[in-house]
XYZ file of C-alpha atoms in Angstrom:
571
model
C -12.747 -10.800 36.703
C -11.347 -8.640 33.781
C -7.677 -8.666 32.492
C -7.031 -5.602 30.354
C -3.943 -3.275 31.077
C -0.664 -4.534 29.933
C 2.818 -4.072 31.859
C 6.278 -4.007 31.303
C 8.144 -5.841 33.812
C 11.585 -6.582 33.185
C 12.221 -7.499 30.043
C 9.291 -8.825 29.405
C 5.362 -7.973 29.146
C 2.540 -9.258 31.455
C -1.366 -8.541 32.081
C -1.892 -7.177 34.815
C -5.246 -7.464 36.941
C -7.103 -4.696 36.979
C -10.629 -6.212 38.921
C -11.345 -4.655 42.611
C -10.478 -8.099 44.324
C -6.647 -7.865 42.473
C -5.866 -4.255 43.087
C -2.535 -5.127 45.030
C -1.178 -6.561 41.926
C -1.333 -3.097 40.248
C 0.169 -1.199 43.748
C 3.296 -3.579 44.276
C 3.667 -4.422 41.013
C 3.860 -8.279 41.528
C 3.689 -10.112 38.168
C 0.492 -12.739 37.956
C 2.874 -15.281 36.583
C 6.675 -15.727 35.992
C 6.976 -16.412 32.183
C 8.275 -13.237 30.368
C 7.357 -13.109 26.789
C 8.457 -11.543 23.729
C 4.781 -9.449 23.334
C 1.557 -10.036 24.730
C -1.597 -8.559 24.003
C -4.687 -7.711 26.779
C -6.763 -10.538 27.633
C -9.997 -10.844 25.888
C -13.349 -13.031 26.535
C -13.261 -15.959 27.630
C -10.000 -15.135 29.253
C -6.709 -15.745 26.695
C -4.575 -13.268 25.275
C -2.383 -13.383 22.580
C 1.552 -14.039 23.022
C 4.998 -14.567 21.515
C 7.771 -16.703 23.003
C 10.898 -17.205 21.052
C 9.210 -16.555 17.279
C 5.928 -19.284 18.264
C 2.858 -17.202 19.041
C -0.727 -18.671 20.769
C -2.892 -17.770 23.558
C -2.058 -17.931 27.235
C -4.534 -18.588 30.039
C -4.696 -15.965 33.300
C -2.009 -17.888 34.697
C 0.480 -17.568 31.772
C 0.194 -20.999 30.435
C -0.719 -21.884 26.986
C -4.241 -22.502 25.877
C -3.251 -25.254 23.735
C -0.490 -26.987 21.801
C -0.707 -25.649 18.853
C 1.501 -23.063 17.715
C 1.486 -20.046 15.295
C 3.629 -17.157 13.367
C 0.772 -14.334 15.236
C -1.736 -14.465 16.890
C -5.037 -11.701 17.789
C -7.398 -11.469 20.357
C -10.197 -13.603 20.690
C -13.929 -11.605 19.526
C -16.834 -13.328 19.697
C -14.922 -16.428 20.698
C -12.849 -16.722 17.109
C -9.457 -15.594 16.988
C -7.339 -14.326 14.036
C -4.218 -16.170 13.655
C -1.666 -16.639 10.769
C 0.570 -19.485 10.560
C 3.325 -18.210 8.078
C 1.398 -18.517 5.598
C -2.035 -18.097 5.457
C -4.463 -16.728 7.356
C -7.895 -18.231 9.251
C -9.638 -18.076 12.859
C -9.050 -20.599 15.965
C -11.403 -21.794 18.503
C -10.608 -21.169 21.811
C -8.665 -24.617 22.219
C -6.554 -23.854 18.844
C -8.841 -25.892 16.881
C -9.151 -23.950 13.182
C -12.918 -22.626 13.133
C -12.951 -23.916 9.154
C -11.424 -25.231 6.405
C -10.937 -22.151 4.426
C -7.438 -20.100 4.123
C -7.425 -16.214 3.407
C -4.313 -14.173 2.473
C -5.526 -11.668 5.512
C -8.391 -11.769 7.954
C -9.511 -9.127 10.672
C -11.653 -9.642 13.895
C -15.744 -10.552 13.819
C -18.136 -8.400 14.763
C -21.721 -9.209 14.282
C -20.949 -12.570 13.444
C -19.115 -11.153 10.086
C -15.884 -10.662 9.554
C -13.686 -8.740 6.864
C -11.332 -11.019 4.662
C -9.191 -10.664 1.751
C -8.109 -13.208 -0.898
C -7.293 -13.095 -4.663
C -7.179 -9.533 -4.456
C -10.824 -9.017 -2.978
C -12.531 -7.997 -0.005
C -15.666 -9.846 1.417
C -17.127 -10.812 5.007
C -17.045 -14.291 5.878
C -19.408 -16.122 9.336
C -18.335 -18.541 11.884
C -18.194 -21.339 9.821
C -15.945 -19.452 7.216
C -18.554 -18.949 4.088
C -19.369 -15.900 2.800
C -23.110 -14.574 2.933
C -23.006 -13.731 -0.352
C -21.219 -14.057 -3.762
C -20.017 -10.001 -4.352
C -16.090 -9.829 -4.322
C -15.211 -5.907 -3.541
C -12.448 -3.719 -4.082
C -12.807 -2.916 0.041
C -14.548 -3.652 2.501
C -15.365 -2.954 6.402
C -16.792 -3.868 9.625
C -20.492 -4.110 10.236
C -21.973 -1.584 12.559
C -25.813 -1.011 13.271
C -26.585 -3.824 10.730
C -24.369 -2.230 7.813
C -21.083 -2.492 6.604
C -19.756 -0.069 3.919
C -18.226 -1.419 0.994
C -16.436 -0.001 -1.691
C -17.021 -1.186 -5.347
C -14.462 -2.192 -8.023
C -15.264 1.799 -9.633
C -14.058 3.284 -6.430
C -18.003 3.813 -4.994
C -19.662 2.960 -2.267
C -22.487 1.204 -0.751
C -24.108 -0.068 2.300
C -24.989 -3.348 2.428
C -26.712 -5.958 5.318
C -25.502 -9.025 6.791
C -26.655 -11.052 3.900
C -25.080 -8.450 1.476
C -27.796 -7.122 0.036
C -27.727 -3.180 -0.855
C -29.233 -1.472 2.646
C -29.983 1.055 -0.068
C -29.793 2.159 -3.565
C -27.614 4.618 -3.325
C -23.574 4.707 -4.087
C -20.845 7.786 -2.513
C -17.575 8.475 -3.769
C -16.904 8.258 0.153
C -18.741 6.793 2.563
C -18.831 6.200 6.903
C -20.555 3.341 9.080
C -23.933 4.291 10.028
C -24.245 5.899 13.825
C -27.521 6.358 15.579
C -28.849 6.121 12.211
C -26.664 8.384 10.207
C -23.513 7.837 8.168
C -21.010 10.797 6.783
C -21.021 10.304 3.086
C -19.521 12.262 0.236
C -21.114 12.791 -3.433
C -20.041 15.033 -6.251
C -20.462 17.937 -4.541
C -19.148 17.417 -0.918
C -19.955 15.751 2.678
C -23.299 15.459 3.799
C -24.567 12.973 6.591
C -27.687 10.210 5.097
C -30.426 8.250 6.655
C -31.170 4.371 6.802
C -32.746 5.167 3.217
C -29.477 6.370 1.764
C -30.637 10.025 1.100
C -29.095 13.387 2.739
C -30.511 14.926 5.207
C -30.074 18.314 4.402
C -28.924 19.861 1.377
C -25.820 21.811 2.183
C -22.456 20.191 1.286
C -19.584 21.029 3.156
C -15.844 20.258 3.177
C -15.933 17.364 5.837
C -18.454 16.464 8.446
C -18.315 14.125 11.209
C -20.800 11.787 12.757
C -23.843 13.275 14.931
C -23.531 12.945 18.443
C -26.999 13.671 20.574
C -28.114 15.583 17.224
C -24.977 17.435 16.376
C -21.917 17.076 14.359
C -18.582 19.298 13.270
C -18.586 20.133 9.630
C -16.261 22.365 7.707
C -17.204 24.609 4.965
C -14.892 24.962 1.288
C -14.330 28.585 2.971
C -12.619 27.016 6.014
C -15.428 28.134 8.435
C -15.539 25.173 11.527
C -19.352 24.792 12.914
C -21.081 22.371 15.177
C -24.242 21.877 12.756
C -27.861 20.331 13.705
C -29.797 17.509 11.521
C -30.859 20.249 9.525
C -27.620 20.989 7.757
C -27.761 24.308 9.809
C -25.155 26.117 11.859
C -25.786 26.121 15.711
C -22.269 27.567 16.678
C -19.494 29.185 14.624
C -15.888 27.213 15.945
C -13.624 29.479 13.644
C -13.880 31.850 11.370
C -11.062 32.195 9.481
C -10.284 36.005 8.150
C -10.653 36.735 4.470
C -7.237 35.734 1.823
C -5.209 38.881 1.043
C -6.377 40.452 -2.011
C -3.766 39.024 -4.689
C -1.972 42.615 -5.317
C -1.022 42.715 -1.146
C 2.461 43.398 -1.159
C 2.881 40.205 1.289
C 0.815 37.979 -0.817
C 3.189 39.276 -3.374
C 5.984 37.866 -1.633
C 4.804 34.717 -0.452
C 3.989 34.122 -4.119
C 7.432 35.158 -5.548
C 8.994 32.772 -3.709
C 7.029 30.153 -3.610
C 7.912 30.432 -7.377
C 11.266 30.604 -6.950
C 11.180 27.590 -4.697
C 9.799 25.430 -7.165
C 12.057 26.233 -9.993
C 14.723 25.350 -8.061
C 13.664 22.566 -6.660
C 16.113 19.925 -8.789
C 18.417 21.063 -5.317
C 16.734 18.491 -3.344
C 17.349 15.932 -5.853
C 20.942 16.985 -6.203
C 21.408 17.187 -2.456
C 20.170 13.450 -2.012
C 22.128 12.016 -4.703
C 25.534 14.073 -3.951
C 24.868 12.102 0.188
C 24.229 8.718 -1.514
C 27.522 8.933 -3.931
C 29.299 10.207 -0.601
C 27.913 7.529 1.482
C 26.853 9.979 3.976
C 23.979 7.658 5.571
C 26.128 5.176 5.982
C 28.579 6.971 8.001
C 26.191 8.310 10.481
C 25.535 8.316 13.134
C 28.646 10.883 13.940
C 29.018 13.465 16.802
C 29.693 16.789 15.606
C 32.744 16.470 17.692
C 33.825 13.969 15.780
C 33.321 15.482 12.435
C 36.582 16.496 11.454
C 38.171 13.128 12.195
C 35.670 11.481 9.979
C 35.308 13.543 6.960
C 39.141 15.677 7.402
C 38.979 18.725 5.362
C 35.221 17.995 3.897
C 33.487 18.574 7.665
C 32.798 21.905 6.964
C 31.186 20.936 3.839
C 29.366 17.676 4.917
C 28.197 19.604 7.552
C 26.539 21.835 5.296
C 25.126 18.742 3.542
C 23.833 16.933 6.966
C 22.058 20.661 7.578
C 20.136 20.375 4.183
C 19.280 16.868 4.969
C 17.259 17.566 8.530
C 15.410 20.194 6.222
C 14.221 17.189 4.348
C 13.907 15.153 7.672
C 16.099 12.827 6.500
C 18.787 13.356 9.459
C 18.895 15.213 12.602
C 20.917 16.843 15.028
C 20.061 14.969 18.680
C 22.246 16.166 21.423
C 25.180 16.839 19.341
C 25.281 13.500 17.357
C 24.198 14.052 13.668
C 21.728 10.900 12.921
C 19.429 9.070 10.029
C 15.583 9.450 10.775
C 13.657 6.513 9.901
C 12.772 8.559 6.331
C 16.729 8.854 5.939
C 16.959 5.317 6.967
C 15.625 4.641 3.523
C 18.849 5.851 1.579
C 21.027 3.102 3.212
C 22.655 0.869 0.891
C 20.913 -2.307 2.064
C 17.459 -3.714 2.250
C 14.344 -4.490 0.084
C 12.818 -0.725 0.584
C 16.586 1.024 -0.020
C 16.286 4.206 -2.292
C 20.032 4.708 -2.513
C 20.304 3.394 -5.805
C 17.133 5.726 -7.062
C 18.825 8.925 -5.499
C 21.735 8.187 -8.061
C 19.554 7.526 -10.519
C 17.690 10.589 -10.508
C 19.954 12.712 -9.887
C 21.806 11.454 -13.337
C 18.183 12.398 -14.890
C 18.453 15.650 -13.267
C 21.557 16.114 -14.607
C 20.202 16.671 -18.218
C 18.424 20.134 -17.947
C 15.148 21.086 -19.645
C 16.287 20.984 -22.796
C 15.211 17.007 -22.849
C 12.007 17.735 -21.585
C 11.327 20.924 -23.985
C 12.657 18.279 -26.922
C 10.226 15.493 -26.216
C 7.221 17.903 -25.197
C 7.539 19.488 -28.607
C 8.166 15.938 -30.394
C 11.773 16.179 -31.019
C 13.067 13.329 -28.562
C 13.042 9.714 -29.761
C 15.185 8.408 -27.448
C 15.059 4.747 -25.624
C 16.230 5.037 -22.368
C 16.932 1.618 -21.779
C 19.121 0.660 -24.522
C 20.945 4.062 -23.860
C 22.495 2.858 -20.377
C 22.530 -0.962 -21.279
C 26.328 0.301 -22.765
C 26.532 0.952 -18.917
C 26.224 -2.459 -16.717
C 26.917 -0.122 -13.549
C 23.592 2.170 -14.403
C 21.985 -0.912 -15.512
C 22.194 -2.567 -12.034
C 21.688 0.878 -10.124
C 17.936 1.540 -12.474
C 17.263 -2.318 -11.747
C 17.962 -1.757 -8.264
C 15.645 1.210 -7.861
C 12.924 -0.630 -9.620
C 13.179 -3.576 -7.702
C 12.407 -0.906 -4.290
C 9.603 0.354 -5.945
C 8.012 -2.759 -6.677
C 9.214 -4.351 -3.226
C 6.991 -1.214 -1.821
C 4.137 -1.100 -4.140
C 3.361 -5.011 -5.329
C 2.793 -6.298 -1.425
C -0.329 -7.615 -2.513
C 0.500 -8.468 -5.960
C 0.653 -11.974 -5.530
C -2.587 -12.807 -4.215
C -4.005 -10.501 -6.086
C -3.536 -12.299 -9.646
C -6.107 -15.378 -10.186
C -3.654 -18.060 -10.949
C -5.166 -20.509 -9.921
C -5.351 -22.591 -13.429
C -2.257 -21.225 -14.836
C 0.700 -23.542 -14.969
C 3.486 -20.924 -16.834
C 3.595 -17.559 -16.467
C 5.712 -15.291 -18.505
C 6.726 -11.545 -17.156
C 7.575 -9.686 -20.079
C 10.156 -6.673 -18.690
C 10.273 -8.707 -15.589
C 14.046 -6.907 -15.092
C 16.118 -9.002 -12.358
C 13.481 -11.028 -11.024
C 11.966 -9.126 -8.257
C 8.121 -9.778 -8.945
C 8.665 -13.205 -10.251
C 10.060 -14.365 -6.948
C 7.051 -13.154 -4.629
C 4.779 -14.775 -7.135
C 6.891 -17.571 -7.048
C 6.261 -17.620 -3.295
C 3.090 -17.456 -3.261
C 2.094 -20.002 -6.272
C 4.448 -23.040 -5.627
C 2.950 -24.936 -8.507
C 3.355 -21.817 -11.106
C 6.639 -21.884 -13.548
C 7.938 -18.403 -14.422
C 9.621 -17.083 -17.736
C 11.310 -13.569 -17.392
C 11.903 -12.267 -20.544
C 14.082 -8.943 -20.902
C 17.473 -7.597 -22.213
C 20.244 -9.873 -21.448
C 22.201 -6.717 -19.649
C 19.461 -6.631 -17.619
C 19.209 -10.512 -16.733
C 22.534 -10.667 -16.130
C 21.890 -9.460 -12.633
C 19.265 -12.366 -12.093
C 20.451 -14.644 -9.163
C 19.474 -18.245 -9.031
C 19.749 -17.689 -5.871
C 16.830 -19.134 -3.698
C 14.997 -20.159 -7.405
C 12.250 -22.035 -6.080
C 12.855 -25.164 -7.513
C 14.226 -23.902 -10.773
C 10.359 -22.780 -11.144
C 12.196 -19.309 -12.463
C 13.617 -19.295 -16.127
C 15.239 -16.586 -17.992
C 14.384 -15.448 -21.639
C 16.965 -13.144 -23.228
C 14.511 -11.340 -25.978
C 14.077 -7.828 -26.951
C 10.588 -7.146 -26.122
C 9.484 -5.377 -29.795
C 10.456 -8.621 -31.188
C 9.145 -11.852 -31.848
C 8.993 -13.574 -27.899
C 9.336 -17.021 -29.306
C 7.441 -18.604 -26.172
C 4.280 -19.614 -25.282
C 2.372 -19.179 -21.546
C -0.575 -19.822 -19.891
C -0.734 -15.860 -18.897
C 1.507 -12.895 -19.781
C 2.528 -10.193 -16.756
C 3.053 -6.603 -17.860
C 4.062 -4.694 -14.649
C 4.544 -0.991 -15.322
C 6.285 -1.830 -18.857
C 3.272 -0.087 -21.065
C 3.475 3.127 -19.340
C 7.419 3.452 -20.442
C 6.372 3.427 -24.184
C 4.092 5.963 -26.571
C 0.702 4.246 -28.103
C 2.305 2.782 -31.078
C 5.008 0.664 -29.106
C 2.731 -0.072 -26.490
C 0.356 -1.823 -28.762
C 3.397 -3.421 -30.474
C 4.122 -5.152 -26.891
C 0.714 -6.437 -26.602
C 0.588 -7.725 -30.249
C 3.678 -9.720 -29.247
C 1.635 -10.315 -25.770
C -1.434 -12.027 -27.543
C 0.978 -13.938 -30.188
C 2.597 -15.953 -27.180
C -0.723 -16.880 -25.672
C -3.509 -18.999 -26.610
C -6.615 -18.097 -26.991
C -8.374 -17.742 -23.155
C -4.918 -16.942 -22.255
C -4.847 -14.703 -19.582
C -3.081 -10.311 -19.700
C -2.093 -8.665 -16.472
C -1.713 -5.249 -16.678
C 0.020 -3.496 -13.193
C -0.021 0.088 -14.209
C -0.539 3.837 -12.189
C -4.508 5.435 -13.014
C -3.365 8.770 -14.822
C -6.079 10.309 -13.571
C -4.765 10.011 -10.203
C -0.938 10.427 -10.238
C 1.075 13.454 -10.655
C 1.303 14.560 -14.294
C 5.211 15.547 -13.462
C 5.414 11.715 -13.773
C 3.771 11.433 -17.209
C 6.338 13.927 -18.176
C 9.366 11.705 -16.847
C 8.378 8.823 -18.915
C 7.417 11.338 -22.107
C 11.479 12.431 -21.746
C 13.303 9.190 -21.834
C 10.818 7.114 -24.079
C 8.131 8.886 -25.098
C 5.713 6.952 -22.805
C 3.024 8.580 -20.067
C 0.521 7.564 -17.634
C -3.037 6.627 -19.150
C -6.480 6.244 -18.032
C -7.350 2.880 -17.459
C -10.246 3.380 -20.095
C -6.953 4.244 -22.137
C -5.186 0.990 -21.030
C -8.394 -0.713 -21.357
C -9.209 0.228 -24.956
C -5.246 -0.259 -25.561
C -6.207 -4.042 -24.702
C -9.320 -4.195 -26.897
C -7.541 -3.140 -29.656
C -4.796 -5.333 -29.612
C -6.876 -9.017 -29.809
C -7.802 -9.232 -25.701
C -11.182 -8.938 -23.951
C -10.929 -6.540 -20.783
C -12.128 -9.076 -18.014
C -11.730 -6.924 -14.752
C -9.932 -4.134 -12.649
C -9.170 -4.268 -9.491
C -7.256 -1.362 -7.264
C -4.175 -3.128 -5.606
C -3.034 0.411 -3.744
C -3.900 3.711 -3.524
C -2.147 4.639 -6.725
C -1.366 0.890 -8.716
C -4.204 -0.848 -10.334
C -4.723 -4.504 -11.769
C -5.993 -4.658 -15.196
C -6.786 -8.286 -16.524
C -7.214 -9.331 -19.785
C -8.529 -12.718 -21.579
C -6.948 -13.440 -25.746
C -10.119 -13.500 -27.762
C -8.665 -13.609 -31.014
């Protein structure tokens, strides 16, 4: 008997029976069992499904009792008769009677297939089997499921591989992008574009195209750089033309023209956004909505008109909308309310203040005129202090998720983030490393908006130092999270002098910085204006380390656009 489809009945979910011989549940929509829960998940082999009562979460039987006693923060379906579960903490797989399937913890874990299964701890992928060791030794930047014997994985240099169950290479060969094998072929993407590849690792064909997709009963749908949609064969060749887009208008077509003239004048004025945002924030627009236009004039008096106006520009940005006459914050606008881990208010302020300065900063510090220190400029202002420490502490709330169990701690005992601001990284290390003490050094208008709150066990300290000074402590490791990037080359290597003077040697450098390569150069030219700083390379941060008395030990990519650079003193 199978239990798949999932119904809402009441207030609650069930599983409903969806075999021949249980039909009638489905017609007069009886419920199987009486218990409503908070969410429940289909039933899987051998017959449990996941489910939440009250905030507990384990695995019921068909007839909506538990499986077992023990009890969980989530809970997954069961494949190949393990279960992901987390229990607040960490993360492992269950036996069908709740019994952990090993000793070993992960910070994440997925679902087996193949008898492997993806995990992720210290900041590293790998596959782990039934009894919870890995087949092999390899840490990776990514990696995924297995599928026809192979699992692609993706390499500390952004590359990728195929390897077998054992984790050996299936071949030699390594993409810059790179699909699980099916039927024998994989979609993989080298310098020059897609292609599909064999069990050997080499193309099939020699045309590259834009994207492909995987071969089903010898075809596939690629797109060429020209936009062209086929259905190709194994032969790279074109068996039916999809769409054929028609030719770009020459560049002197009056319409191109025209498209291009404003698309211009778009851009340059495109500090209207910023000014838009911030002038809703300093109104506290969000947090007046939602409002029916009827009700307008009541709430905003003589201003409707205008914040009318204002709600108008916002649903152009999708940050409110107009639903049935009641003006409203989208989940994106939801973003610019006052409170919460994730709020941008703050950072709408704050950039719209930079805004407020014109080009002539940015034409000053592109042609070297502009030595100015941003940071001791508004530390005269505890009000833009707190709003800048506010919108950094969103950023890394967003960014740093995986921070934490990224950094090999392990054998460090005092850890000491230099520009740590008001504490937001130290406390989800502190979370995570209960046995870790933490130093925050920074300006003391800056650590003035530290709260003791929730301090862990007084594990968090506070160090009132200016950071091109002597630091007068000493730590296990040192954490530099985006503080490099804010400074030119001469002050950045000044940091890390003072950096390697407060460790021993051995000591351990983390580095949390953006790839230059890969973020938007408007950025670089932020940080250029108010300090002179930019976004490097990390062969720039890298040699920045070498340079400076430290040994570059690793890299590894903590999001799409942060990076993990570590460090070990050497001299």
């Amino acid at each position: 008997m199978q239990y798949a489809k999932k119904q809402l009945i009441g207030r609650g979910w069930q599983n409903t029976r969806v075999s021949p011989c249980a039909t009638h549940h489905l017609r007069d929509g009886k419920p199987l069992y009486a218990k409503r829960f908070v969410r429940i998940l289909p039933f899987h082999a051998p017959g449990l499904a996941p489910a939440r009562l009250g905030d507990q979460a384990f695995h019921i039987l068909p007839n909506g009792k538990p499986a077992y006693l023990e009890r969980f923060d989530r809970t997954f379906g069961f494949y190949e008769n393990l279960a992901a579960v987390n229990d607040g903490r960490d993360w492992f797989h269950i036996h069908p009677d709740g019994a952990p399937a090993y000793a070993e913890r992960h910070s994440w874990c997925g679902n087996f297939q193949g008898e492997r299964c993806v995990v992720y701890k210290h900041g590293r992928y790998y596959h782990i089997g039934p009894d919870g060791r890995s087949p092999y030794r390899e840490k990776y930047a990514y990696v995924g499921d297995f599928r026809e014997g192979c699992a692609v994985v993706t390499g500390a240099d952004g590359l990728c591989g195929h390897i077998l169950a054992d984790g050996t290479p299936a071949h030699p060969y390594r993409y810059r992008n790179l699909g699980v094998y099916h039927k024998g072929y994989a979609c993989a993407q080298d310098e020059t574009g897609w292609t599909h590849i064999d069990r050997t690792g080499t193309p099939i064909y020699k045309t590259r195209y834009s994207s492909v997709e995987p071969f089903y009963n010898g075809r596939a749908l690629a797109q060429t750089f020209a936009d062209k949609t086929l259905v190709i064969n194994q032969l790279g060749d074109a068996v039916v033309v999809i769409k054929d887009p028609a030719p770009a208008a020459p560049a002197n077509n009056v319409s191109e023209r025209y498209r291009q003239f404003h698309e211009l004048s778009s851009d340059m004025v495109g500090y209207w956004k910023t000014f838009t945002i911030a002038a809703a924030v300093k109104l506290n627009v969000p947090g007046q909505l939602p409002v029916a236009d009827a009700a307008m004039a009541s709430r905003f008096g003589k201003s409707a008109a205008s914040i009318r106006l204002l709600l108008r520009a916002l649903a152009q940005m999708h940050i409110a909308a107009n639903t049935n006459g009641v003006w409203q914050l989208t989940s994106k606008g939801a973003l610019l309310l006052s409170k919460g881990d994730f709020s941008l208010a703050a950072a709408a302020v704050v950039w719209g203040e930079f805004a407020d300065g014109g080009a002539d900063a940015w034409a000053d510090a592109l042609s070297g005129k502009n030595n100015a220190d941003f940071f001791a400029a508004i530390s005269r202002d505890i009000a833009k202090v707190e709003r800048t420490q506010k919108m950094l502490a969103a950023y890394a709330n967003n960014d740093y998720e995986f921070l934490a169990d990224m950094l090999p701690l392990d054998n460090v005992r005092h850890l000491l983030d230099a520009g740590g601001g008001c504490g937001t990284v130290a406390r989800m290390i502190a979370r995570k490393w209960q046995n870790l003490n933490i130093t925050i050094l920074d300006r003391a208008d800056v650590l003035s908006l530290f709260d003791d709150w929730g301090n862990f066990g007084r594990r968090i300290t506070k160090l009132d130092r200016d950071i091109f000074l002597d630091w007068q402590t000493g730590a296990d490791a040192v954490l530099l999270a985006r503080v490099l990037h804010d400074w030119n080359d001469q002050k950045a290597a000044l940091i890390l002098t003072k950096a390697n003077l407060a460790l021993p040697l051995g000591g351990k450098l983390f580095v949390v910085e953006a790839d230059g390569e890969t973020t938007e150069a408007m950025v670089s030219l932020h940080l250029l204006t108010v300090g002179g700083g930019r976004q490097r390379t990390r062969q720039e941060y890298q040699a920045l380390m070498t340079e400076n008395g430290f040994s570059f030990v690793e890299h590894r990519y903590m999001n799409p656009s942060v990076s993990l650079l570590i460090g070990e003193k050497i001299k």
